[in-house]
XYZ file of C-alpha atoms in Angstrom:
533
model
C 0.000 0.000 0.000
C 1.602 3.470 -0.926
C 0.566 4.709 2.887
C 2.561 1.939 4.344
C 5.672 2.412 1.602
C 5.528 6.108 2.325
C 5.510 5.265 5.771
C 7.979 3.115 6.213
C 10.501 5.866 4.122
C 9.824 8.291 6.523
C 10.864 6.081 9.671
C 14.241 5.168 7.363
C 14.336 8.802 7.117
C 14.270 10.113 9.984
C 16.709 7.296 11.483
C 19.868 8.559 8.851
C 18.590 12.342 8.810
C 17.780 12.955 12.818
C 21.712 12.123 13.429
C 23.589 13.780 11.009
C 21.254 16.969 11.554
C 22.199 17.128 15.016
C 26.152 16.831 13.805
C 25.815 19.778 11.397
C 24.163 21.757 13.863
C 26.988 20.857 16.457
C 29.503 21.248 13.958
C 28.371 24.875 13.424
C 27.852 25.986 16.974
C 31.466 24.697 17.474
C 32.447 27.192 14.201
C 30.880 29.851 15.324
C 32.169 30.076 18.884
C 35.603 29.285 17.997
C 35.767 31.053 14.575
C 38.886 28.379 13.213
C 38.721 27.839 9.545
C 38.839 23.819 10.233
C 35.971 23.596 12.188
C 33.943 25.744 9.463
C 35.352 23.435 6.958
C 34.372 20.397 8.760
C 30.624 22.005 9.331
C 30.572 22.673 5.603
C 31.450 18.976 4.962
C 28.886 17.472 7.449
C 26.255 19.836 5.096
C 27.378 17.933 1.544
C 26.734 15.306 3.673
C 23.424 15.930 4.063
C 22.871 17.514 0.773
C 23.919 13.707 -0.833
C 20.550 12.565 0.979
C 18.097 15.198 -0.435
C 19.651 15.113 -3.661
C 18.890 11.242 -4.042
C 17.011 11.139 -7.564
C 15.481 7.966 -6.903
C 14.119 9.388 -3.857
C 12.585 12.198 -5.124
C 10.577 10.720 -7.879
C 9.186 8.276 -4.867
C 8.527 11.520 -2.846
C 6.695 12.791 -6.008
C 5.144 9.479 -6.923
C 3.722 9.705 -3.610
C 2.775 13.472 -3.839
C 0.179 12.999 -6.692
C -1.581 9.703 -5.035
C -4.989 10.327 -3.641
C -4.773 7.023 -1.743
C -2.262 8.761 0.964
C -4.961 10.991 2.437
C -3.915 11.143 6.255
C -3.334 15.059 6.704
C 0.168 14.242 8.739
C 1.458 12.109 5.829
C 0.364 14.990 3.163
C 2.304 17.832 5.467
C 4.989 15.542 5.560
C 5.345 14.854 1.791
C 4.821 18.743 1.250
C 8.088 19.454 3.547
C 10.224 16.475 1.856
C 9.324 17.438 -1.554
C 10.430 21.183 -1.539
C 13.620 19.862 0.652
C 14.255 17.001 -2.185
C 13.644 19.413 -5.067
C 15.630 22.362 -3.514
C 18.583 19.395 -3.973
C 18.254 18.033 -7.393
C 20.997 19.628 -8.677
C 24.340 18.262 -9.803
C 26.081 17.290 -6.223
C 29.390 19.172 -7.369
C 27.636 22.382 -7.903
C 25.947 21.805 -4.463
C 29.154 21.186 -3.005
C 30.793 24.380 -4.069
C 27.830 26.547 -2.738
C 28.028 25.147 0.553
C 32.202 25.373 0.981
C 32.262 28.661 -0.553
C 29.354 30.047 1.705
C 31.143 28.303 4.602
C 33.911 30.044 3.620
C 32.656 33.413 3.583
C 30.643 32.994 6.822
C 34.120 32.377 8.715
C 35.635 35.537 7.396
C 32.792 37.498 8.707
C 33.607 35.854 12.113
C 36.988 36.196 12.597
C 37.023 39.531 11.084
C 37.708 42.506 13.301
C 37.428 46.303 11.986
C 40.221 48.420 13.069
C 39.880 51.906 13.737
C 43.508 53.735 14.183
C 45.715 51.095 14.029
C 43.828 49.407 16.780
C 41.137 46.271 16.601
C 38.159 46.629 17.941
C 34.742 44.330 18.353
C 31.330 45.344 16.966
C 30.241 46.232 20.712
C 32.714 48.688 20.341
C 31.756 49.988 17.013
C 28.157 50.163 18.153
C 29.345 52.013 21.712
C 30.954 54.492 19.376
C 28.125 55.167 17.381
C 25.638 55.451 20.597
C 28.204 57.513 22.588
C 30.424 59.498 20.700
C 29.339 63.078 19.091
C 32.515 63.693 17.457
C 31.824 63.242 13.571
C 35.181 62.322 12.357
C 35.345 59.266 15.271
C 31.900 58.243 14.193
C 32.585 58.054 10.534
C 35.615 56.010 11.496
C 34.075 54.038 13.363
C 31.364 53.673 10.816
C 33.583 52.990 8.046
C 35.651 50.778 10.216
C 32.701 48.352 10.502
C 31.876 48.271 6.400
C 35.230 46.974 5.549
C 34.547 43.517 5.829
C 32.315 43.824 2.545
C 35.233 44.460 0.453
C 36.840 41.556 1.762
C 33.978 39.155 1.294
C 32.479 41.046 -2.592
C 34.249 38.865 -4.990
C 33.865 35.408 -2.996
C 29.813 36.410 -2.356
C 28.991 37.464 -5.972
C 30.478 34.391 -7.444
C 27.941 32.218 -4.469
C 25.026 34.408 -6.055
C 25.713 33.530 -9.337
C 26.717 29.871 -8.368
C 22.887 29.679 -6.611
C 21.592 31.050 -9.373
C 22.632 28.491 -11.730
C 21.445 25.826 -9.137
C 18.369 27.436 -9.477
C 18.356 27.189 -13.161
C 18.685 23.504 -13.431
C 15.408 22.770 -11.594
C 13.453 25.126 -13.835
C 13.191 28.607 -12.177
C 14.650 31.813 -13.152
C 16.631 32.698 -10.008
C 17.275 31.783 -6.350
C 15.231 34.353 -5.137
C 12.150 32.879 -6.806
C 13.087 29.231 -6.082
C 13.883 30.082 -2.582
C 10.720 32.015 -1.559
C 8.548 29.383 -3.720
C 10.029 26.360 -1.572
C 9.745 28.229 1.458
C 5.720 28.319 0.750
C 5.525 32.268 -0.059
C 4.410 33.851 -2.650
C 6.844 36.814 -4.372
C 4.130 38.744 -6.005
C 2.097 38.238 -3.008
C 5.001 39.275 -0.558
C 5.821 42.413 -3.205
C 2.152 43.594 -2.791
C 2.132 43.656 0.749
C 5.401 45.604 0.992
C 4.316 47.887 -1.852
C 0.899 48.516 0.837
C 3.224 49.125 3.900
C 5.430 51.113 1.707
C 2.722 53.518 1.156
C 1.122 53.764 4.784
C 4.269 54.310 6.020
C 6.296 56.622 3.616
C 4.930 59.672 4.879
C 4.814 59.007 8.822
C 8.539 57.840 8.790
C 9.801 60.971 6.646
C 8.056 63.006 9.491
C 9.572 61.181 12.430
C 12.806 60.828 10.546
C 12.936 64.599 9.869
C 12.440 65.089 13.768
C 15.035 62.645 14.584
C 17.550 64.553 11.887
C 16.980 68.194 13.826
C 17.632 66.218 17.174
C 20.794 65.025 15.587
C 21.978 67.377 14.159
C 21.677 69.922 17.281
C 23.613 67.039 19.406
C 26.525 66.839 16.550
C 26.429 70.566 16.115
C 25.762 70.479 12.325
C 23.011 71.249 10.043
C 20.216 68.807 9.031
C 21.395 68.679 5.461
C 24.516 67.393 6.497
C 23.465 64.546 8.536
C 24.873 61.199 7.085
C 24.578 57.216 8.119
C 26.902 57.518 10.801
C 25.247 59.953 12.322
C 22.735 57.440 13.678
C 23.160 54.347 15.906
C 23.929 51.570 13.781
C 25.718 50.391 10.793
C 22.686 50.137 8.303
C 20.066 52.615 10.013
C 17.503 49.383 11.008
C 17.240 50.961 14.809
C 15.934 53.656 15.822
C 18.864 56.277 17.605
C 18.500 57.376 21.184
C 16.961 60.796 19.710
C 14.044 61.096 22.496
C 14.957 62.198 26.329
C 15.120 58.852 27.934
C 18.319 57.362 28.278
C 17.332 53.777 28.555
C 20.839 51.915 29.400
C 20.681 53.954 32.806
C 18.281 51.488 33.768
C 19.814 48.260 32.447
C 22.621 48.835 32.778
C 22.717 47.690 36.385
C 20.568 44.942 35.668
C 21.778 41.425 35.265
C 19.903 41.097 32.265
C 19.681 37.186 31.942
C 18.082 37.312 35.689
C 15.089 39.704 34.218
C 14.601 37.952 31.188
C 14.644 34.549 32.889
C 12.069 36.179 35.641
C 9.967 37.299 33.031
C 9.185 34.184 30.587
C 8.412 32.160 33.846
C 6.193 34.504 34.814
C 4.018 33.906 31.848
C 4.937 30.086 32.298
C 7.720 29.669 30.027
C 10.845 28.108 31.651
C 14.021 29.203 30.010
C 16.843 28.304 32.470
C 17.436 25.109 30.777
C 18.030 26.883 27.491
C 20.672 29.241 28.821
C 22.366 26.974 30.710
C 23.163 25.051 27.190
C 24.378 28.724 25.845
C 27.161 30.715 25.097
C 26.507 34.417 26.255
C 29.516 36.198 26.666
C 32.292 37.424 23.963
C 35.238 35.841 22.835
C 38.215 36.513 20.671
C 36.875 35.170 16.459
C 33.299 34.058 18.072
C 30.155 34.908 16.119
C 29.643 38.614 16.926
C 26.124 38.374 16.493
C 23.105 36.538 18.132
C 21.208 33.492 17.220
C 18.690 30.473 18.566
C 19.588 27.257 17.225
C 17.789 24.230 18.018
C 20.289 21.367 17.863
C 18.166 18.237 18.007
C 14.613 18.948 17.550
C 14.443 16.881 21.218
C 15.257 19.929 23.248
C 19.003 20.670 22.516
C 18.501 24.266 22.497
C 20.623 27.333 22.642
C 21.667 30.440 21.958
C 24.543 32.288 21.063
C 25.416 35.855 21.985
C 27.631 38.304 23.307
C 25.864 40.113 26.184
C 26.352 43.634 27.851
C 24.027 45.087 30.401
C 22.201 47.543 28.298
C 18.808 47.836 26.649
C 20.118 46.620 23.188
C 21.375 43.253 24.282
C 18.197 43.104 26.905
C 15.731 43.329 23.600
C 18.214 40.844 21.728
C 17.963 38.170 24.192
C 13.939 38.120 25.163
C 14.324 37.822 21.219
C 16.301 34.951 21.421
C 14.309 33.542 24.112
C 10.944 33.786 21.972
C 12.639 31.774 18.877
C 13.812 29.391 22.086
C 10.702 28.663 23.923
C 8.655 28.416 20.358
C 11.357 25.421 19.646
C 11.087 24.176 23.258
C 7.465 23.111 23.232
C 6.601 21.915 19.982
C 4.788 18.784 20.353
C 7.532 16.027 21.217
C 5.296 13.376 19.757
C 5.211 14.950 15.994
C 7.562 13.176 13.665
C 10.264 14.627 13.142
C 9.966 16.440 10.264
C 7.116 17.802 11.606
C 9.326 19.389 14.826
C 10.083 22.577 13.603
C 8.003 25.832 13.116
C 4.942 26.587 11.109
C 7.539 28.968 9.192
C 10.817 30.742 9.969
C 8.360 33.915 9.962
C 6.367 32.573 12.697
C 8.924 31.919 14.987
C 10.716 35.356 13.966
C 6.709 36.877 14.963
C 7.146 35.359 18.165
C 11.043 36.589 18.794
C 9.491 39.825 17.898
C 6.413 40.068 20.057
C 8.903 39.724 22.713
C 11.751 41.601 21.915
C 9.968 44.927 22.185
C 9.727 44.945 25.587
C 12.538 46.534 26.330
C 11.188 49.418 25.194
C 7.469 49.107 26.995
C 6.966 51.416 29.898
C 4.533 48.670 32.057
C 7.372 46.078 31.617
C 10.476 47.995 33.052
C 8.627 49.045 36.150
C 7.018 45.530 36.817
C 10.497 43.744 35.741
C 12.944 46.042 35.555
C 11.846 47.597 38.478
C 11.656 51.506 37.670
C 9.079 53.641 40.001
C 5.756 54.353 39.359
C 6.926 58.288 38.838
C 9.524 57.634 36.643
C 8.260 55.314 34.333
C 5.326 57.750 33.813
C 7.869 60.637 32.922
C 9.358 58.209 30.450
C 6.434 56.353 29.020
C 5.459 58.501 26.342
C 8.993 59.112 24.922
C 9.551 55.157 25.241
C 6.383 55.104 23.029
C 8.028 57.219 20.387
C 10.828 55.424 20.245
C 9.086 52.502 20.003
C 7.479 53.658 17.166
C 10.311 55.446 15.591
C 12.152 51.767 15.737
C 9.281 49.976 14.213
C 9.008 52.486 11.039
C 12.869 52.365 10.680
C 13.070 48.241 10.956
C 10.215 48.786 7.902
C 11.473 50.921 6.074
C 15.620 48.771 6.156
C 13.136 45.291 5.747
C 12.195 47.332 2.569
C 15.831 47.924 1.618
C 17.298 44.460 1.930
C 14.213 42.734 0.206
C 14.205 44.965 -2.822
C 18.162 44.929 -2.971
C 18.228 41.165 -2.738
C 15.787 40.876 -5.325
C 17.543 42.289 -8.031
C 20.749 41.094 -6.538
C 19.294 37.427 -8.160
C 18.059 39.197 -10.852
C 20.961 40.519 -12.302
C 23.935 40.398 -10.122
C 25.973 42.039 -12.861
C 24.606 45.247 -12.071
C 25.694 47.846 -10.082
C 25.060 47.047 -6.952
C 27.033 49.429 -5.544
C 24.855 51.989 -6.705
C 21.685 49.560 -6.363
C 22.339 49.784 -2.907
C 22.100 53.728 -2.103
C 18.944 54.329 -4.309
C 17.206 52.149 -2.433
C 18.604 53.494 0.740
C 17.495 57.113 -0.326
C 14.459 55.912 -1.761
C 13.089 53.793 1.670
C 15.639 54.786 4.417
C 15.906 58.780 2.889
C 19.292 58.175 3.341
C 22.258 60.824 2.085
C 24.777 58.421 0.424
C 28.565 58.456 1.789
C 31.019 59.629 -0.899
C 32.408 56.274 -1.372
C 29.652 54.773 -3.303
C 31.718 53.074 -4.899
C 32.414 50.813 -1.477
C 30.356 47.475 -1.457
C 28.725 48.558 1.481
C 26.020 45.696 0.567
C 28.796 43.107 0.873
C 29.228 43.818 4.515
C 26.000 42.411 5.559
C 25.571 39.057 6.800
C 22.657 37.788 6.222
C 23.128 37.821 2.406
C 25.701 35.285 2.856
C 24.202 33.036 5.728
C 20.343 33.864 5.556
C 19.794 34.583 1.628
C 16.279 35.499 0.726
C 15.506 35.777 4.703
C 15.026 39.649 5.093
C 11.822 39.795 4.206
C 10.534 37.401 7.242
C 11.526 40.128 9.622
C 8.990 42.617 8.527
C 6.220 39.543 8.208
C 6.848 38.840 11.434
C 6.447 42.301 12.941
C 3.290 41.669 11.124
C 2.329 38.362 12.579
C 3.986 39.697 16.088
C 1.242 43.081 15.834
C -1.540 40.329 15.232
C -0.629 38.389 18.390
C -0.561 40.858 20.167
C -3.815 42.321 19.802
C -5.386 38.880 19.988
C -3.946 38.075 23.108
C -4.798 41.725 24.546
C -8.508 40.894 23.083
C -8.947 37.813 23.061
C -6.588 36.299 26.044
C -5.555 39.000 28.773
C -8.392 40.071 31.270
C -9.652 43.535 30.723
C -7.507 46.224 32.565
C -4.184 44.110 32.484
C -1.951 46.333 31.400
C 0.725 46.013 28.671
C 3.532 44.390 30.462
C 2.271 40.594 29.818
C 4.450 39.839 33.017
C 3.055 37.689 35.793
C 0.071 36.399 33.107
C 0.689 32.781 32.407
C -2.680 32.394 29.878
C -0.203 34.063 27.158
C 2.488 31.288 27.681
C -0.344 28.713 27.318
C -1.935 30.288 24.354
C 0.734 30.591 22.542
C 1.981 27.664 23.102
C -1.088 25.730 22.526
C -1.939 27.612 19.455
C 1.680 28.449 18.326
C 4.269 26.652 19.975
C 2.802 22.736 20.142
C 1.310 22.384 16.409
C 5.175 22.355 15.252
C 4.883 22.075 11.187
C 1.735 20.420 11.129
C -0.054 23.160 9.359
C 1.115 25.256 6.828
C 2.140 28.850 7.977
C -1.307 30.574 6.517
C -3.329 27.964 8.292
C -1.449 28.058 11.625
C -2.324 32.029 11.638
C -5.672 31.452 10.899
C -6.513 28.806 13.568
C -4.158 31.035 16.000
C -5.649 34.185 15.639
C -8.845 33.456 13.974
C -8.317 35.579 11.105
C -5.523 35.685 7.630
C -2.127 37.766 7.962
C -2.767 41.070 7.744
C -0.976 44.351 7.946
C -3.931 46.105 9.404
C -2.195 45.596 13.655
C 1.281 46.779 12.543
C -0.248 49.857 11.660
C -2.927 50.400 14.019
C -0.006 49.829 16.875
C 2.563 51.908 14.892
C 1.085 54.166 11.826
């Protein structure tokens, strides 16, 4: 009976694939942390490894076979076959080709992690490149500094626009005209669908965020001592302009930075009956010399191997980073154990990101720093509605960036002949109303990661500060008791809601469904800007 043939591949499956997934993911965490070009080589190896599995022809006509036979009606063994046929097609390319992709990306990743920007002669960490930018108001250290932490993209360009072009002809071979099409396609979203939603907040949004930006600029500019027409990208917080800089009178770091920050966060998510201890006992928190300089979740096993890595200061940055973490951790933590295993993983990468994001703002929320953080009454009132503002200014700045690197990567598959260089800074003037450096000519593109680790990723950010807006005004609706406040602390019905709705369903329902049953209603754009238009 195809059922029983399909099901007995899936048990073989899962016996080779459960154990060699948990070595690549070791095999990474090991690279990252350490940064040594062997143990990035050997985590690029264990990947072919893998790749030799999904790229099984014989296997993939069964899948198909299988696919396209109404006898196999059991909803679990369709959702499976959905997942292994977009995995099995993604890899049906020739295995040398697929080879060179993964050590060349491998490649690439471990020069962004053992790279170090140097400012003067002297090396210094990201931290301190992001310190400089928060602290300094001296224009020439800024732009340093600034510049400093762009250089890696000339040292990765050459190396990254031959992997485009090298995933690009992968994605030729199985029919489709780029990897940004294939990728988003397999993924289970829709470009012109994903286009027309952007193009909507694009529209709602332009005009609020020039106003806000505009304020922000005459703030700056009065700290730097320069006029508004003069004000350039390192003039704000960060190296791309995706946060929002400290340009209202609250001075938020004078409250963390006190704070153990892994004690409030681990208060916190038990309070709403999420237990997280477990998770950062398993993690690696602190920097290092040629570790990751970054964050991420990783779930190692899909049996409750998770952790995170990061490199954690007491301020309000890295306290927003890690209750981010800690949402992608706790949606991996309680996904149903009894799911098969393909089935152990999120709805979509978007989902999990809405969660991460639901929970990362509240670092910023008034109600949450004086139950958690512990600020009086008095002075969280005097802060609240700056902390709003910023809040808000952050959210139309993430937008307006998400815009950026989804329309840049875009036509980076599209043609990535071009001149990307220049690509780059009309879509930064265009969304961001950005002033371009003089040195356009500087693959400032190049020097961001995610287009080497995360391709066609950028755009699940701003879908899940869509999904993350939804949530939350079904849980303050639909969940919460009236009057309690926007905290969430100390109100464990959110931790089972979202768990039961979010969390325990793993992959068993496509992403569109999973919203639907969750919130009762399609994705829609309409909470994002209610809570921030």
């Amino acid at each position: 009976m195809p059922s029983q043939e399909f099901a007995d591949f899936v048990g073989s499956y899962a016996q080779t694939v459960e154990p060699l997934c948990r070595e690549v993911n070791l095999a990474y965490w090991k690279a990252s942390i350490s940064g040594k070009s062997a143990d990035f080589e050997r985590s690029a190896e264990l990947q072919v490894q893998l790749q030799r599995i999904f790229s099984s022809a014989k296997d993939y006509d069964r899948i198909c076979k299988w696919k396209s036979d109404p006898g196999i009606t059991d909803p679990i063994a369709r959702r499976q076959l959905e997942i292994l046929h977009h995995l099995y097609l993604r890899n049906q390319i020739d295995p040398t080709l697929n080879e060179r992709i993964t050590k060349l990306g491998s490649k690439i990743e471990n020069q962004f992690n053992v790279h170090r920007a140097r400012v003067n002669g002297r090396e210094i960490t990201t931290n301190d490149i992001l310190r400089i930018l928060k602290e300094s108001t001296d224009c020439k250290v800024r732009k340093e500094a600034w510049t400093a932490g762009k250089e890696v993209g000339a040292v990765v360009k050459d190396d990254l626009l031959t992997l485009v072009k090298l995933r690009n002809d992968a994605a030729a071979t199985l029919g489709y005209g780029n990897y940004y099409s294939m990728s988003l396609e397999l993924g289970e979203q829709n470009e012109q669908e994903i286009l027309a939603l952007f193009d909507e907040l694009e529209k709602l949004i332009r005009e609020p965020f020039r106003t806000l930006k505009n304020e922000a600029d005459e703030r700056l500019a009065a700290r730097y001592g320069i006029r508004t027409a003069d004000i350039r990208p390192w003039h704000y917080e960060d190296l791309f302009f995706q946060e929002a800089p400290q340009v209202y009178d609250v001075d938020l770091d004078k409250y963390y930075g006190s704070r153990e920050i892994l004690d409030l966060v681990t208060r916190f998510y038990s309070s709403i009956g999420l237990e997280v201890g477990d998770i950062l006992a398993r993690s690696d928190l602190y920097e290092k010399p040629d570790k990751d300089q970054h964050a991420f979740c990783t779930d190692i096993d899909r049996r409750g191997d998770i952790r995170i890595l990061a490199n954690i200061k007491n301020d309000e940055n890295w306290t927003g980073t890690m209750l981010h973490e800690l949402g992608h951790a706790v949606h991996d933590k309680y996904i149903d154990p009894d799911l098969p295993y393909l089935l152990r993983q999120e709805a979509h990468i978007f989902t999990t990101e809405a969660v991460a994001m639901l929970f990362g703002r509240l670092s910023k929320n008034a109600d949450w720093m004086e139950e958690v953080v512990g600020i009086r009454r008095a002075e969280k009132e005097k802060i609240a509605v700056e902390l709003g503002k910023s809040l808000r200014l952050h959210q139309l700045i993430f937008s307006r960036w998400s815009q950026v690197m989804m329309r840049f990567e875009r036509q980076l598959y599209l043609d990535p002949d071009q001149d990307l260089n220049a690509l780059w800074w009309q879509l930064a003037e265009r969304f961001q109303m950005l002033t371009p450096p003089d040195d356009t000519d500087f693959p400032h593109w190049a020097s961001k990661t995610h287009v080497v680790s995360v391709p066609v990723y950028y755009q699940n950010y701003l879908l899940g500060e869509v999904l993350a807006s939804q949530l939350s005004h079904h849980i303050r609706t639909k969940v919460l008791p009236e009057g309690a406040g926007g905290s969430m602390n100390g109100h464990p019905e959110i931790g089972d809601y979202l768990r039961d709705e979010v969390f325990v369903p793993g992959a068993r329902y496509r992403w569109d469904d999973m919203v639907q049953r969750a919130t009762g209603e399609a994705l829609s754009p309409k909470y994002f800007v209610e809570e921030f238009v």
